PDB file of C-alpha atoms in Angstrom:
ATOM      1  CA  UNK Y 226      -4.900 -54.527 -45.728  1.00  0.00           C
ATOM      2  CA  UNK Y 227      -2.861 -51.871 -47.518  1.00  0.00           C
ATOM      3  CA  UNK Y 228      -4.795 -50.336 -50.385  1.00  0.00           C
ATOM      4  CA  UNK Y 229      -8.217 -51.150 -48.948  1.00  0.00           C
ATOM      5  CA  UNK Y 230     -10.832 -48.414 -48.663  1.00  0.00           C
ATOM      6  CA  UNK Y 231     -12.025 -47.824 -45.126  1.00  0.00           C
ATOM      7  CA  UNK Y 232     -14.800 -45.688 -43.605  1.00  0.00           C
ATOM      8  CA  UNK Y 233     -15.105 -44.829 -39.908  1.00  0.00           C
ATOM      9  CA  UNK Y 234     -18.307 -43.424 -38.390  1.00  0.00           C
ATOM     10  CA  UNK Y 235     -18.177 -41.197 -35.318  1.00  0.00           C
ATOM     11  CA  UNK Y 236     -20.929 -39.475 -33.328  1.00  0.00           C
ATOM     12  CA  UNK Y 237     -20.652 -35.901 -34.642  1.00  0.00           C
ATOM     13  CA  UNK Y 238     -22.597 -34.399 -37.546  1.00  0.00           C
ATOM     14  CA  UNK Y 239     -22.853 -36.541 -40.656  1.00  0.00           C
ATOM     15  CA  UNK Y 240     -22.796 -35.559 -44.307  1.00  0.00           C
ATOM     16  CA  UNK Y 241     -25.961 -36.071 -46.381  1.00  0.00           C
ATOM     17  CA  UNK Y 242     -27.346 -39.583 -46.792  1.00  0.00           C
ATOM     18  CA  UNK Y 243     -26.309 -39.839 -50.442  1.00  0.00           C
ATOM     19  CA  UNK Y 244     -22.703 -39.064 -49.493  1.00  0.00           C
ATOM     20  CA  UNK Y 245     -22.788 -41.542 -46.600  1.00  0.00           C
ATOM     21  CA  UNK Y 246     -24.278 -44.387 -48.627  1.00  0.00           C
ATOM     22  CA  UNK Y 247     -21.869 -43.811 -51.521  1.00  0.00           C
ATOM     23  CA  UNK Y 248     -18.947 -44.087 -49.092  1.00  0.00           C
ATOM     24  CA  UNK Y 249     -20.377 -47.262 -47.543  1.00  0.00           C
ATOM     25  CA  UNK Y 250     -21.001 -48.880 -50.929  1.00  0.00           C
ATOM     26  CA  UNK Y 251     -17.443 -48.165 -52.075  1.00  0.00           C
ATOM     27  CA  UNK Y 252     -15.705 -49.194 -48.837  1.00  0.00           C
ATOM     28  CA  UNK Y 253     -13.953 -52.497 -48.304  1.00  0.00           C
ATOM     29  CA  UNK Y 254     -14.282 -52.104 -44.533  1.00  0.00           C
ATOM     30  CA  UNK Y 255     -16.687 -50.082 -42.362  1.00  0.00           C
ATOM     31  CA  UNK Y 256     -15.984 -49.272 -38.711  1.00  0.00           C
ATOM     32  CA  UNK Y 257     -18.022 -47.394 -36.105  1.00  0.00           C
ATOM     33  CA  UNK Y 258     -17.077 -45.705 -32.873  1.00  0.00           C
ATOM     34  CA  UNK Y 259     -19.483 -46.955 -30.224  1.00  0.00           C
ATOM     35  CA  UNK Y 260     -21.601 -43.780 -30.117  1.00  0.00           C
ATOM     36  CA  UNK Y 261     -22.265 -44.031 -33.866  1.00  0.00           C
ATOM     37  CA  UNK Y 262     -23.342 -47.681 -33.994  1.00  0.00           C
ATOM     38  CA  UNK Y 263     -27.068 -47.064 -33.481  1.00  0.00           C
ATOM     39  CA  UNK Y 264     -27.061 -44.340 -36.145  1.00  0.00           C
ATOM     40  CA  UNK Y 265     -25.374 -46.695 -38.623  1.00  0.00           C
ATOM     41  CA  UNK Y 266     -27.973 -49.402 -37.981  1.00  0.00           C
ATOM     42  CA  UNK Y 267     -30.833 -46.901 -38.231  1.00  0.00           C
ATOM     43  CA  UNK Y 268     -29.442 -45.739 -41.602  1.00  0.00           C
ATOM     44  CA  UNK Y 269     -29.652 -49.305 -42.869  1.00  0.00           C
ATOM     45  CA  UNK Y 270     -26.079 -50.609 -42.818  1.00  0.00           C
ATOM     46  CA  UNK Y 271     -24.023 -52.642 -40.358  1.00  0.00           C
ATOM     47  CA  UNK Y 272     -20.323 -51.906 -39.736  1.00  0.00           C
ATOM     48  CA  UNK Y 273     -18.028 -54.911 -39.571  1.00  0.00           C
ATOM     49  CA  UNK Y 274     -16.465 -53.636 -36.329  1.00  0.00           C
ATOM     50  CA  UNK Y 275     -17.472 -51.273 -33.525  1.00  0.00           C
ATOM     51  CA  UNK Y 276     -14.637 -49.806 -31.436  1.00  0.00           C
ATOM     52  CA  UNK Y 277     -14.602 -47.931 -28.121  1.00  0.00           C
ATOM     53  CA  UNK Y 278     -15.331 -48.241 -24.427  1.00  0.00           C
ATOM     54  CA  UNK Y 279     -19.021 -48.973 -25.203  1.00  0.00           C
ATOM     55  CA  UNK Y 280     -20.347 -46.362 -22.790  1.00  0.00           C
ATOM     56  CA  UNK Y 281     -22.350 -44.597 -25.528  1.00  0.00           C
ATOM     57  CA  UNK Y 282     -24.298 -47.515 -26.980  1.00  0.00           C
ATOM     58  CA  UNK Y 283     -27.318 -49.232 -25.390  1.00  0.00           C
ATOM     59  CA  UNK Y 284     -26.564 -52.813 -24.245  1.00  0.00           C
ATOM     60  CA  UNK Y 285     -29.489 -54.224 -26.247  1.00  0.00           C
ATOM     61  CA  UNK Y 286     -28.216 -52.533 -29.423  1.00  0.00           C
ATOM     62  CA  UNK Y 287     -24.749 -53.940 -28.829  1.00  0.00           C
ATOM     63  CA  UNK Y 288     -26.024 -57.448 -28.167  1.00  0.00           C
ATOM     64  CA  UNK Y 289     -28.242 -57.400 -31.257  1.00  0.00           C
ATOM     65  CA  UNK Y 290     -25.312 -56.191 -33.337  1.00  0.00           C
ATOM     66  CA  UNK Y 291     -23.059 -58.938 -31.975  1.00  0.00           C
ATOM     67  CA  UNK Y 292     -25.761 -61.587 -32.568  1.00  0.00           C
ATOM     68  CA  UNK Y 293     -25.907 -60.557 -36.236  1.00  0.00           C
ATOM     69  CA  UNK Y 294     -22.184 -61.150 -36.679  1.00  0.00           C
ATOM     70  CA  UNK Y 295     -20.727 -57.759 -35.806  1.00  0.00           C
ATOM     71  CA  UNK Y 296     -17.359 -57.658 -34.061  1.00  0.00           C
ATOM     72  CA  UNK Y 297     -16.994 -55.621 -30.837  1.00  0.00           C
ATOM     73  CA  UNK Y 298     -13.522 -54.260 -30.053  1.00  0.00           C
ATOM     74  CA  UNK Y 299     -13.963 -53.008 -26.481  1.00  0.00           C
ATOM     75  CA  UNK Y 300     -11.164 -50.727 -25.261  1.00  0.00           C
ATOM     76  CA  UNK Y 301     -11.705 -49.226 -21.826  1.00  0.00           C
ATOM     77  CA  UNK Y 302      -8.687 -46.885 -21.653  1.00  0.00           C
ATOM     78  CA  UNK Y 303      -9.898 -43.367 -20.773  1.00  0.00           C
ATOM     79  CA  UNK Y 304      -6.742 -41.578 -21.925  1.00  0.00           C
ATOM     80  CA  UNK Y 305      -7.905 -41.602 -25.564  1.00  0.00           C
ATOM     81  CA  UNK Y 306     -11.324 -40.974 -27.083  1.00  0.00           C
ATOM     82  CA  UNK Y 307     -13.149 -43.503 -29.243  1.00  0.00           C
ATOM     83  CA  UNK Y 308     -11.999 -42.067 -32.576  1.00  0.00           C
ATOM     84  CA  UNK Y 309      -8.360 -42.140 -31.511  1.00  0.00           C
ATOM     85  CA  UNK Y 310      -8.861 -45.759 -30.436  1.00  0.00           C
ATOM     86  CA  UNK Y 311     -10.397 -46.549 -33.830  1.00  0.00           C
ATOM     87  CA  UNK Y 312      -7.608 -44.889 -35.811  1.00  0.00           C
ATOM     88  CA  UNK Y 313      -4.919 -46.731 -33.838  1.00  0.00           C
ATOM     89  CA  UNK Y 314      -6.752 -50.038 -34.353  1.00  0.00           C
ATOM     90  CA  UNK Y 315      -7.071 -49.436 -38.097  1.00  0.00           C
ATOM     91  CA  UNK Y 316      -3.436 -48.384 -38.482  1.00  0.00           C
ATOM     92  CA  UNK Y 317      -2.280 -51.449 -36.544  1.00  0.00           C
ATOM     93  CA  UNK Y 318      -4.227 -53.577 -39.031  1.00  0.00           C
ATOM     94  CA  UNK Y 319      -2.142 -52.264 -41.919  1.00  0.00           C
ATOM     95  CA  UNK Y 320      -4.647 -49.858 -43.458  1.00  0.00           C
ATOM     96  CA  UNK Y 321      -2.998 -46.672 -44.721  1.00  0.00           C
ATOM     97  CA  UNK Y 322      -5.967 -44.370 -45.444  1.00  0.00           C
ATOM     98  CA  UNK Y 323      -9.527 -43.865 -44.261  1.00  0.00           C
ATOM     99  CA  UNK Y 324     -12.539 -41.588 -44.542  1.00  0.00           C
ATOM    100  CA  UNK Y 325     -14.267 -40.423 -41.361  1.00  0.00           C
ATOM    101  CA  UNK Y 326     -17.897 -39.348 -41.092  1.00  0.00           C
ATOM    102  CA  UNK Y 327     -18.962 -37.573 -37.893  1.00  0.00           C
ATOM    103  CA  UNK Y 328     -15.576 -36.357 -36.659  1.00  0.00           C
ATOM    104  CA  UNK Y 329     -16.784 -32.743 -36.648  1.00  0.00           C
ATOM    105  CA  UNK Y 330     -19.900 -30.940 -35.429  1.00  0.00           C
ATOM    106  CA  UNK Y 331     -21.783 -31.546 -32.214  1.00  0.00           C
ATOM    107  CA  UNK Y 332     -19.874 -30.971 -28.984  1.00  0.00           C
ATOM    108  CA  UNK Y 333     -16.994 -28.568 -29.857  1.00  0.00           C
ATOM    109  CA  UNK Y 334     -14.736 -30.250 -27.283  1.00  0.00           C
ATOM    110  CA  UNK Y 335     -15.285 -33.618 -28.953  1.00  0.00           C
ATOM    111  CA  UNK Y 336     -14.729 -32.012 -32.347  1.00  0.00           C
ATOM    112  CA  UNK Y 337     -11.338 -30.625 -31.327  1.00  0.00           C
ATOM    113  CA  UNK Y 338     -10.367 -33.919 -29.701  1.00  0.00           C
ATOM    114  CA  UNK Y 339     -11.272 -35.747 -32.917  1.00  0.00           C
ATOM    115  CA  UNK Y 340      -9.303 -33.351 -35.128  1.00  0.00           C
ATOM    116  CA  UNK Y 341      -6.285 -33.650 -32.851  1.00  0.00           C
ATOM    117  CA  UNK Y 342      -6.592 -37.451 -33.028  1.00  0.00           C
ATOM    118  CA  UNK Y 343      -6.513 -37.180 -36.836  1.00  0.00           C
ATOM    119  CA  UNK Y 344      -3.474 -34.907 -36.703  1.00  0.00           C
ATOM    120  CA  UNK Y 345      -1.693 -37.354 -34.392  1.00  0.00           C
ATOM    121  CA  UNK Y 346      -2.409 -40.370 -36.606  1.00  0.00           C
ATOM    122  CA  UNK Y 347      -0.089 -41.513 -39.411  1.00  0.00           C
ATOM    123  CA  UNK Y 348      -3.030 -42.375 -41.671  1.00  0.00           C
ATOM    124  CA  UNK Y 349      -4.068 -40.420 -44.746  1.00  0.00           C
ATOM    125  CA  UNK Y 350      -7.449 -39.188 -43.458  1.00  0.00           C
ATOM    126  CA  UNK Y 351     -10.413 -37.507 -45.102  1.00  0.00           C
ATOM    127  CA  UNK Y 352     -13.002 -36.160 -42.646  1.00  0.00           C
ATOM    128  CA  UNK Y 353     -16.341 -35.638 -44.430  1.00  0.00           C
ATOM    129  CA  UNK Y 354     -18.382 -32.964 -42.668  1.00  0.00           C
ATOM    130  CA  UNK Y 355     -21.793 -31.670 -43.750  1.00  0.00           C
ATOM    131  CA  UNK Y 356     -20.235 -28.730 -45.591  1.00  0.00           C
ATOM    132  CA  UNK Y 357     -16.444 -29.009 -45.267  1.00  0.00           C
ATOM    133  CA  UNK Y 358     -13.728 -31.598 -45.844  1.00  0.00           C
ATOM    134  CA  UNK Y 359     -10.756 -31.829 -43.490  1.00  0.00           C
ATOM    135  CA  UNK Y 360      -7.957 -33.698 -45.268  1.00  0.00           C
ATOM    136  CA  UNK Y 361      -4.964 -34.869 -43.209  1.00  0.00           C
ATOM    137  CA  UNK Y 362      -2.316 -35.929 -45.709  1.00  0.00           C
ATOM    138  CA  UNK Y 363       0.796 -38.063 -45.359  1.00  0.00           C
ATOM    139  CA  UNK Y 364       4.283 -36.761 -45.991  1.00  0.00           C
ATOM    140  CA  UNK Y 365       6.537 -38.074 -48.734  1.00  0.00           C
ATOM    141  CA  UNK Y 366       3.728 -38.533 -51.272  1.00  0.00           C
ATOM    142  CA  UNK Y 367       2.231 -36.426 -54.058  1.00  0.00           C
ATOM    143  CA  UNK Y 368      -1.457 -35.721 -53.430  1.00  0.00           C
ATOM    144  CA  UNK Y 369      -3.844 -34.509 -56.112  1.00  0.00           C
ATOM    145  CA  UNK Y 370      -6.899 -33.035 -54.374  1.00  0.00           C
ATOM    146  CA  UNK Y 371     -10.072 -32.227 -56.335  1.00  0.00           C
ATOM    147  CA  UNK Y 372     -11.207 -28.845 -55.036  1.00  0.00           C
ATOM    148  CA  UNK Y 373     -12.634 -26.993 -58.039  1.00  0.00           C
ATOM    149  CA  UNK Y 374     -11.519 -23.884 -59.916  1.00  0.00           C
ATOM    150  CA  UNK Y 375     -12.033 -20.746 -57.843  1.00  0.00           C
ATOM    151  CA  UNK Y 376     -12.674 -22.621 -54.605  1.00  0.00           C
ATOM    152  CA  UNK Y 377     -11.114 -21.201 -51.458  1.00  0.00           C
ATOM    153  CA  UNK Y 378      -9.083 -23.570 -49.294  1.00  0.00           C
ATOM    154  CA  UNK Y 379      -6.615 -23.403 -46.414  1.00  0.00           C
ATOM    155  CA  UNK Y 380      -3.526 -25.311 -45.296  1.00  0.00           C
ATOM    156  CA  UNK Y 381      -2.715 -25.841 -41.625  1.00  0.00           C
ATOM    157  CA  UNK Y 382       0.518 -27.304 -40.262  1.00  0.00           C
ATOM    158  CA  UNK Y 383      -0.194 -29.782 -37.449  1.00  0.00           C
ATOM    159  CA  UNK Y 384       2.014 -28.537 -35.823  1.00  0.00           C
ATOM    160  CA  UNK Y 385       4.651 -28.145 -38.558  1.00  0.00           C
ATOM    161  CA  UNK Y 386       5.386 -29.198 -42.127  1.00  0.00           C
ATOM    162  CA  UNK Y 387       8.497 -28.748 -44.261  1.00  0.00           C
ATOM    163  CA  UNK Y 388       9.524 -28.826 -47.924  1.00  0.00           C
ATOM    164  CA  UNK Y 389       5.957 -28.071 -49.022  1.00  0.00           C
ATOM    165  CA  UNK Y 390       5.239 -27.969 -52.754  1.00  0.00           C
ATOM    166  CA  UNK Y 391       1.834 -26.688 -53.868  1.00  0.00           C
ATOM    167  CA  UNK Y 392       0.672 -26.068 -57.448  1.00  0.00           C
ATOM    168  CA  UNK Y 393      -2.682 -25.267 -59.027  1.00  0.00           C
ATOM    169  CA  UNK Y 394      -3.343 -22.455 -56.551  1.00  0.00           C
ATOM    170  CA  UNK Y 395      -3.175 -18.665 -56.463  1.00  0.00           C
ATOM    171  CA  UNK Y 396      -0.389 -18.802 -53.897  1.00  0.00           C
ATOM    172  CA  UNK Y 397       1.944 -21.641 -54.832  1.00  0.00           C
ATOM    173  CA  UNK Y 398       4.662 -23.076 -52.619  1.00  0.00           C
ATOM    174  CA  UNK Y 399       8.071 -24.382 -53.644  1.00  0.00           C
ATOM    175  CA  UNK Y 400       9.864 -26.044 -50.755  1.00  0.00           C
ATOM    176  CA  UNK Y 401       8.347 -23.840 -48.049  1.00  0.00           C
ATOM    177  CA  UNK Y 402       7.911 -24.613 -44.362  1.00  0.00           C
ATOM    178  CA  UNK Y 403       4.904 -23.891 -42.166  1.00  0.00           C
ATOM    179  CA  UNK Y 404       4.342 -23.959 -38.429  1.00  0.00           C
ATOM    180  CA  UNK Y 405       1.128 -24.018 -36.412  1.00  0.00           C
ATOM    181  CA  UNK Y 406      -0.755 -20.815 -37.265  1.00  0.00           C
ATOM    182  CA  UNK Y 407      -2.546 -18.973 -40.069  1.00  0.00           C
ATOM    183  CA  UNK Y 408       0.073 -18.767 -42.838  1.00  0.00           C
ATOM    184  CA  UNK Y 409      -1.923 -20.976 -45.216  1.00  0.00           C
ATOM    185  CA  UNK Y 410      -5.397 -19.472 -44.781  1.00  0.00           C
ATOM    186  CA  UNK Y 411      -7.581 -18.367 -47.751  1.00  0.00           C
ATOM    187  CA  UNK Y 412      -5.755 -19.696 -50.772  1.00  0.00           C
ATOM    188  CA  UNK Y 413      -7.716 -20.184 -54.027  1.00  0.00           C
ATOM    189  CA  UNK Y 414      -7.567 -23.102 -56.473  1.00  0.00           C
ATOM    190  CA  UNK Y 415      -6.754 -22.055 -60.050  1.00  0.00           C
ATOM    191  CA  UNK Y 416      -7.401 -25.517 -61.509  1.00  0.00           C
ATOM    192  CA  UNK Y 417      -9.858 -28.324 -60.831  1.00  0.00           C
ATOM    193  CA  UNK Y 418      -7.371 -29.954 -58.488  1.00  0.00           C
ATOM    194  CA  UNK Y 419      -4.325 -28.843 -56.553  1.00  0.00           C
ATOM    195  CA  UNK Y 420      -1.117 -30.874 -56.299  1.00  0.00           C
ATOM    196  CA  UNK Y 421       0.450 -30.961 -52.861  1.00  0.00           C
ATOM    197  CA  UNK Y 422       3.440 -32.697 -51.296  1.00  0.00           C
ATOM    198  CA  UNK Y 423       5.724 -32.226 -48.303  1.00  0.00           C
ATOM    199  CA  UNK Y 424       8.514 -34.195 -46.673  1.00  0.00           C
ATOM    200  CA  UNK Y 425       8.282 -33.790 -42.897  1.00  0.00           C
ATOM    201  CA  UNK Y 426       5.488 -33.143 -40.412  1.00  0.00           C
ATOM    202  CA  UNK Y 427       1.718 -33.121 -40.920  1.00  0.00           C
ATOM    203  CA  UNK Y 428      -0.631 -30.964 -43.008  1.00  0.00           C
ATOM    204  CA  UNK Y 429      -4.393 -30.488 -42.962  1.00  0.00           C
ATOM    205  CA  UNK Y 430      -6.215 -29.137 -46.025  1.00  0.00           C
ATOM    206  CA  UNK Y 431      -9.628 -27.568 -45.338  1.00  0.00           C
ATOM    207  CA  UNK Y 432     -12.031 -26.917 -48.214  1.00  0.00           C
ATOM    208  CA  UNK Y 433     -15.769 -26.995 -49.025  1.00  0.00           C
ATOM    209  CA  UNK Y 434     -17.156 -30.424 -49.766  1.00  0.00           C
ATOM    210  CA  UNK Y 435     -17.695 -30.776 -53.544  1.00  0.00           C
ATOM    211  CA  UNK Y 436     -21.186 -31.503 -54.794  1.00  0.00           C
ATOM    212  CA  UNK Y 437     -22.128 -35.118 -55.398  1.00  0.00           C
ATOM    213  CA  UNK Y 438     -23.881 -35.950 -58.651  1.00  0.00           C
ATOM    214  CA  UNK Y 439     -25.411 -39.213 -59.805  1.00  0.00           C
ATOM    215  CA  UNK Y 440     -22.123 -39.975 -61.551  1.00  0.00           C
ATOM    216  CA  UNK Y 441     -19.902 -39.244 -58.533  1.00  0.00           C
ATOM    217  CA  UNK Y 442     -17.941 -36.294 -57.229  1.00  0.00           C
ATOM    218  CA  UNK Y 443     -17.640 -33.053 -59.120  1.00  0.00           C
ATOM    219  CA  UNK Y 444     -15.812 -29.840 -58.436  1.00  0.00           C
ATOM    220  CA  UNK Y 445     -17.451 -27.280 -56.162  1.00  0.00           C
TER     221      UNK Y 445
END
């Protein structure tokens, strides 16, 4: 499954409908955490798989979904939340990157648990919030991130990252290290996209979600 595009829906706040439907149309695979299944169906699309302990979805919704060919991956372990279960399931299947809708917003405790699950995962993850994007990037790769000239963004080590190289920004980095804290807050993009790589650890990039036009994404 390497190279496939994957979208995961969780039960937090979703981006606008046009963003959601564009992601669904472009995805090879669509997953839902159990609490997001009804919202997916109400929005007019059916995920291939729903994952979780199934305590947040009505039995009749689940049975209707299963009857229409949906696959239910029930995992009852209470030591991880539904998004962490979904990310582990996806990674085990060989997928290397995914986009998440609904990881943020809503209950702040769930939001933090979801962000920590993303930080813990080895996947390249893009969390699409209503107004912000939380990008958890993999080490050992060069990432070109479309942010937009003049757009403010921040880097956060989760909990540390080393040999960081950043270009296309007001404050560039050349082999720097970061630890959990505020060292990377309030940088500014000086080009349409920034180039970012690092060799060890985990980094999250936080920036405003670019506008979506009829032709696709643009800079902010």
